[in-house]
Coordinates of C-alpha atoms in Angstrom, one line a residue:
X1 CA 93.3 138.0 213.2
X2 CA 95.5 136.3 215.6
X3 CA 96.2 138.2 219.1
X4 CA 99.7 139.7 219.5
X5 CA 101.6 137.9 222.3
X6 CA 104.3 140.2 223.6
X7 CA 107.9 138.1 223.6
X8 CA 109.8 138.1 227.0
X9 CA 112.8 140.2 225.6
X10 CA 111.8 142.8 222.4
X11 CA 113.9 142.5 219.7
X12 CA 114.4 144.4 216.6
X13 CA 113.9 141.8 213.8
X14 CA 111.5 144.5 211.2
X15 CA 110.5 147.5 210.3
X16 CA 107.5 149.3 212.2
X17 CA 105.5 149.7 209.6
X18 CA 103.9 153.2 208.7
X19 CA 105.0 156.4 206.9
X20 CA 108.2 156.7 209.1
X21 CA 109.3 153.0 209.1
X22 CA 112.6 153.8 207.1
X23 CA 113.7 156.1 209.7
X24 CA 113.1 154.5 213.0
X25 CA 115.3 152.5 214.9
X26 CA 116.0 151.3 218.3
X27 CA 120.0 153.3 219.0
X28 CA 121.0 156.6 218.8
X29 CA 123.9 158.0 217.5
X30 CA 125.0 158.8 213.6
X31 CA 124.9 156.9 210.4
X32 CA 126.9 158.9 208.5
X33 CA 129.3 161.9 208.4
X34 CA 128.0 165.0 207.6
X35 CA 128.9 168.5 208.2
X36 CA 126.1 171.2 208.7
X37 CA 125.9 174.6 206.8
X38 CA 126.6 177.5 208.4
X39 CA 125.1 180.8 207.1
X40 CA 125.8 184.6 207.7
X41 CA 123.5 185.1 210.7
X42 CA 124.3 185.0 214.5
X43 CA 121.5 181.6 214.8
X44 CA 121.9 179.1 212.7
X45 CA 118.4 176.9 212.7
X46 CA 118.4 173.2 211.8
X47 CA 114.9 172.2 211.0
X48 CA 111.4 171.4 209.1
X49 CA 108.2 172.7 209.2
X50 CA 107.0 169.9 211.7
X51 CA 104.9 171.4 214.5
X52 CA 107.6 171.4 216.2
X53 CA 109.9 173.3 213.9
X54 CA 107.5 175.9 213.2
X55 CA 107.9 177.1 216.8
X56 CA 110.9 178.1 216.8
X57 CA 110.6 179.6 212.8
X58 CA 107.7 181.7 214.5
X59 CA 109.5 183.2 217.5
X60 CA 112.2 184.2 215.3
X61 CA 109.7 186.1 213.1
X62 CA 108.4 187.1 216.0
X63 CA 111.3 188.5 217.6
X64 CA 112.1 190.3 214.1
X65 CA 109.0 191.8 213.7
X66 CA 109.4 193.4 217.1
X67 CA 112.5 195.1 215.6
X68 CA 115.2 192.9 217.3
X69 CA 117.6 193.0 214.5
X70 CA 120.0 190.7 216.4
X71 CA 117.5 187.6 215.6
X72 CA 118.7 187.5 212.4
X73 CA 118.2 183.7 211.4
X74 CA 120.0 180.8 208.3
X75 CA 116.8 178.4 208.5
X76 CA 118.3 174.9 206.7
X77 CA 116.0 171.9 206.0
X78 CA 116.7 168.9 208.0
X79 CA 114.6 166.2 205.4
X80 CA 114.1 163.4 208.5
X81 CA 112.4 161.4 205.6
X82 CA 116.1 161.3 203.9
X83 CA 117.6 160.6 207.4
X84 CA 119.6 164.0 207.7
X85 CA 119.1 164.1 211.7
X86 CA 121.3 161.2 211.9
X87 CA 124.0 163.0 210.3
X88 CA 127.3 163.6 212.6
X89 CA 126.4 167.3 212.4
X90 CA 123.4 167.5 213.0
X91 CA 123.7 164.8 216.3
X92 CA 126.5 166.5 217.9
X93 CA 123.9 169.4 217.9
X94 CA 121.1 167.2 219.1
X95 CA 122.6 164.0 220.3
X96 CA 118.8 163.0 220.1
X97 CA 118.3 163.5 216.5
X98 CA 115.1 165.6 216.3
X99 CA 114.3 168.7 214.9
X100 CA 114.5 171.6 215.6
X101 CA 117.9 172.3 216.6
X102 CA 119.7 175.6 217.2
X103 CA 123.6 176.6 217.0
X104 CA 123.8 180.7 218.6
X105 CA 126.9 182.0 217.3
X106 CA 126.5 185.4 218.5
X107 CA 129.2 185.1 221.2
X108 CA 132.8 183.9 221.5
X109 CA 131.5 180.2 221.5
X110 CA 129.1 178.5 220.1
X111 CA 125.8 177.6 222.1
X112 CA 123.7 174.2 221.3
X113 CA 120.5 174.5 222.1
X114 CA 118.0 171.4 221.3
X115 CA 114.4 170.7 222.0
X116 CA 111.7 173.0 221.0
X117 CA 110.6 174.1 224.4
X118 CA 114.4 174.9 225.3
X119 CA 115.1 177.2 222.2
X120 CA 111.8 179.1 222.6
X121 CA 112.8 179.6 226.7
X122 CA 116.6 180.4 226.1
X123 CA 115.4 182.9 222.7
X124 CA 112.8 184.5 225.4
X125 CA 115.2 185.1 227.7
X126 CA 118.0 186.0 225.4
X127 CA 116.2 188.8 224.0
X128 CA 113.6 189.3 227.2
X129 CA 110.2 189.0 224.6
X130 CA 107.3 186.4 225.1
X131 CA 108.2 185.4 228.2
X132 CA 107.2 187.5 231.6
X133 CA 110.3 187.8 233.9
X134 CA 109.0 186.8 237.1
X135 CA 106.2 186.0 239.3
X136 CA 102.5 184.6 238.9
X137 CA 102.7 185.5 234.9
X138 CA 106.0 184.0 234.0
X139 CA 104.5 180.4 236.3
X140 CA 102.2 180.5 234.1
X141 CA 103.4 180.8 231.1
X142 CA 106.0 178.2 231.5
X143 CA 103.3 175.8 233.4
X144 CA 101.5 175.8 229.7
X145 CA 104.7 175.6 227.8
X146 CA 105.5 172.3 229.2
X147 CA 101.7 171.4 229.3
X148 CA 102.0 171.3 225.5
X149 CA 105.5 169.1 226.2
X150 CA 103.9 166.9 227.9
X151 CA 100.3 166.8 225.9
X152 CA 101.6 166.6 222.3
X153 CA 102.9 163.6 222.0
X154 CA 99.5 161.9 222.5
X155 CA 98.1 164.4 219.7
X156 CA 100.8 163.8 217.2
X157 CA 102.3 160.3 218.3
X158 CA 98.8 158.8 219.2
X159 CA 96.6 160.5 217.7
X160 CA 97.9 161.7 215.1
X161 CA 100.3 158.2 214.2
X162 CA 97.0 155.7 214.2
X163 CA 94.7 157.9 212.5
X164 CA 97.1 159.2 209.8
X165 CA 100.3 157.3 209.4
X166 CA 99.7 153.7 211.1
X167 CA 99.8 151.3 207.9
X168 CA 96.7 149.8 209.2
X169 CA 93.3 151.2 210.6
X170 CA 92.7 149.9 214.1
X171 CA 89.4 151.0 216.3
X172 CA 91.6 150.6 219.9
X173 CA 94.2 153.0 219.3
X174 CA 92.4 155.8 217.6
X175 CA 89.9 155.9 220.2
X176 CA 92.2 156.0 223.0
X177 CA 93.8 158.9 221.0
X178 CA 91.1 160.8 219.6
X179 CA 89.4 160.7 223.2
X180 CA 92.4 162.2 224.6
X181 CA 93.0 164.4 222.2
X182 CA 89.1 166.1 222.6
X183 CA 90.5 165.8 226.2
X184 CA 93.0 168.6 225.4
X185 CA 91.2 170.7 223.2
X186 CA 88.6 171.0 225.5
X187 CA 91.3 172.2 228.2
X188 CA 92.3 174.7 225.9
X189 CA 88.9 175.7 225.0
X190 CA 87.8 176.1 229.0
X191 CA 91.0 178.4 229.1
X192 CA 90.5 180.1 226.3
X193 CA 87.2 181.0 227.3
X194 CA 88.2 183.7 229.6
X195 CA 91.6 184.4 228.5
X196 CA 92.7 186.0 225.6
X197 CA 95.8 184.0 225.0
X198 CA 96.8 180.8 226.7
X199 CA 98.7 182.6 229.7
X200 CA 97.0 185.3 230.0
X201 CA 96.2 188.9 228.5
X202 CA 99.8 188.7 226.6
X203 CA 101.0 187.2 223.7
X204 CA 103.7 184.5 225.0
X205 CA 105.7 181.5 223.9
X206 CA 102.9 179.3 225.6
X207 CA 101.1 180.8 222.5
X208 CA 104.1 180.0 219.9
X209 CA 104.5 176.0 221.2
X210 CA 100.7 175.2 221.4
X211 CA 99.3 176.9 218.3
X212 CA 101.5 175.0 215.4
X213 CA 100.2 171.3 217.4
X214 CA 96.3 172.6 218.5
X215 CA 95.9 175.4 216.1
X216 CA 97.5 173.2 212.9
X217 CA 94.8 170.3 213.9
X218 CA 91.6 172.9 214.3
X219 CA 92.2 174.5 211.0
X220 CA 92.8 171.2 209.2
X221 CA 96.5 171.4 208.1
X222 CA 97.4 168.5 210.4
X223 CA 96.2 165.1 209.6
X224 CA 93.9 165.4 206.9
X225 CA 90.6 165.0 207.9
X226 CA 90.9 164.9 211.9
X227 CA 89.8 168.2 212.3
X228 CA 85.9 167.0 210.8
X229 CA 86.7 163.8 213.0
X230 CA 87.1 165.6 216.6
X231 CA 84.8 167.9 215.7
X232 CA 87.2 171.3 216.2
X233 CA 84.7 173.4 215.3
X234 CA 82.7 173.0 218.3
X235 CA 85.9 174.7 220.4
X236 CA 84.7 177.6 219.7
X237 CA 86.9 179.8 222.0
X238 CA 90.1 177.9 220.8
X239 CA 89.1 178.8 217.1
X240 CA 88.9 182.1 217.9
X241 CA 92.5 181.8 219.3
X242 CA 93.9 179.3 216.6
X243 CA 92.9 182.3 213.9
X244 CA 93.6 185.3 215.6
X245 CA 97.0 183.8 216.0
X246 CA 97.2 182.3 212.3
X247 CA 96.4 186.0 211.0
X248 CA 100.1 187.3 212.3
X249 CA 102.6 188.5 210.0
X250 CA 105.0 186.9 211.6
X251 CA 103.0 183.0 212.3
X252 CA 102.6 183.5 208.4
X253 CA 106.1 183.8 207.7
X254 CA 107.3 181.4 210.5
X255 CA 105.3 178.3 209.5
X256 CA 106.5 178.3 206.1
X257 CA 110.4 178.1 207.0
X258 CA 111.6 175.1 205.9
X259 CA 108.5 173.8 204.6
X260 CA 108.9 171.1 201.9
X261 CA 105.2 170.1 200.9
X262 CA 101.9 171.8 200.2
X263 CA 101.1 174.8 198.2
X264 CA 104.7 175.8 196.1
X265 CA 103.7 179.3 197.6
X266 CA 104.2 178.0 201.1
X267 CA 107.2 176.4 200.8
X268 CA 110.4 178.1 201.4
X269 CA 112.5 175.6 201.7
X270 CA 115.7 177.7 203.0
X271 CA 115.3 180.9 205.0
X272 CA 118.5 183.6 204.7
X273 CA 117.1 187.2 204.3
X274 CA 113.3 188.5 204.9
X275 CA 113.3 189.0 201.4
X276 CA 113.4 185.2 201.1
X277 CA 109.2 184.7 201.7
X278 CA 108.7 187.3 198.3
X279 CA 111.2 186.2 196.0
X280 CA 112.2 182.4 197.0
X281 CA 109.2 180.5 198.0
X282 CA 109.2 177.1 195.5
X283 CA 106.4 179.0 193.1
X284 CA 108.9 181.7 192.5
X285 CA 112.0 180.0 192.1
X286 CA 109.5 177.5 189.5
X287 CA 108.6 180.5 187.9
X288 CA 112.2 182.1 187.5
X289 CA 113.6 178.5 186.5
X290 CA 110.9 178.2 183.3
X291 CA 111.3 182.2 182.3
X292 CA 115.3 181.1 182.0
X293 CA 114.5 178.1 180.4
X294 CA 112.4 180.1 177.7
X295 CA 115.0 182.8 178.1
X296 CA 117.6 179.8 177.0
X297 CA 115.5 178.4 174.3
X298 CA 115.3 181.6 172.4
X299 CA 118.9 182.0 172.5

């Protein structure tokens, strides 16, 4: 194999490569007109069940399963395989094109609100849940909100990119990766050790934007097979935290919202009504579909 010599001035002559090559390019802005839906509910959610995505499903589970009413949610699928986040909608919501992305009509105008960290932070505040107000507690919270910012991207887009969706195996790049990303779960782990959650004795949003990355990786949903290669199990403290966190009502519910693979029982593809998760997950819709078919062919 011949080395790679890096040009003077990168061009953009081919596609990447990889799982994602169809979708990524070098510009921003839209590729097509298209209008988003807008649903009943004061927040209208843009999204898929991306680690990423499923924060934001989660706090507003969250926020309804503390009895906030108000946090009524429309969840619709943003498919970034099909391209949809380059949609002239969906940008002049996120003029970065990633998921998720949030529209709060609950007031005279609408509010934006894009990036995952952002939603969680202006939700927390909005409704003053998962988020302390001041002080030592509320440093610390946000300092581990943005740790996961700032650490992710060598999980999923390192890690995560060579050892799963890179079209080609190379020995380099996932060791880089998968010796940073130990790197991070053992910081979590040392934490986790004498906390309870990650800022401290309360549930908090640093809980809701690490867990779908961290937790998703430890309990193998992320990347099959990394969590037998980094060895997860030996974090024992964070796999205490990544299933005591996994076993709430609302992480259930929230991490299913606009999921479009997997088990047909966890995917609901479109989230409008609590009732959604019993009667309009893809097993019960396939279910309802072949009883009308039989229904039909009776007739």
């Amino acid at each position: 194999m011949s080395e790679y010599v890096p040009p003077k001035v990168w061009k953009w002559e081919q596609p990447s490569g990889g799982q994602f090559a169809s979708i990524n390019r070098p510009i921003a802005g839209p590729t097509h007109d298209a209008e988003l839906p807008v649903g009943r509910h004061p927040f209208q959610l843009y999204s898929l069940a991306t680690p990423n995505g499923q924060k934001v499903s989660i706090m507003f589970e969250e926020l309804l399963e503390k009895g906030h009413s108000d946090a009524e949610y429309d969840a619709w699928p943003i498919r970034i395989g099909e391209g949809d986040q380059f949609g002239s909608g969906f940008v002049g919501v996120n003029p970065n094109s990633k998921i998720p992305a949030l529209v709060d009509r609950s007031g005279a105008e609408p509010v934006r609100v894009f990036e995952s960290g952002a939603i969680l932070v202006y939700l927390a505040e909005k409704f003053g849940e998962f988020l302390p107000s001041s002080g030592a507690e509320r440093a610390e919270t946000l300092s581990w909100l943005f740790w996961q910012m700032g650490s992710a991207p060598f999980l999923g887009g390192g890690f995560g990119h060579f050892f799963a969706y890179a079209p080609e195996k190379f020995e380099y790049p996932i060791n880089r990766y998968a010796m940073e990303a130990k790197r991070q779960f053992d910081v979590l782990n040392r934490r986790l050790a004498d906390n309870e959650y990650i800022a401290g004795p309360d549930y908090s949003i640093a809980d809701i934007a690490i867990w779908p990355w961290y937790g998703g990786v430890a309990l193998g949903r992320s990347y099959p097979g990394a969590d037998e290669f980094l060895a997860t199990h030996e974090y024992a403290h964070l796999m205490r935290w990544a299933k005591q966190i996994d076993a709430r009502p609302a992480v259930k519910r929230g991490r299913i919202v606009n999921k479009m693979t997997g088990e047909l029982s966890e995917q609901l593809h479109e989230r409008h009504d609590v009732s959604d998760f019993e009667l309009r997950t893809q097993d019960k819709l396939l279910a309802s579909n072949e009883a009308e078919a039989v229904k039909d062919d009776a007739i």
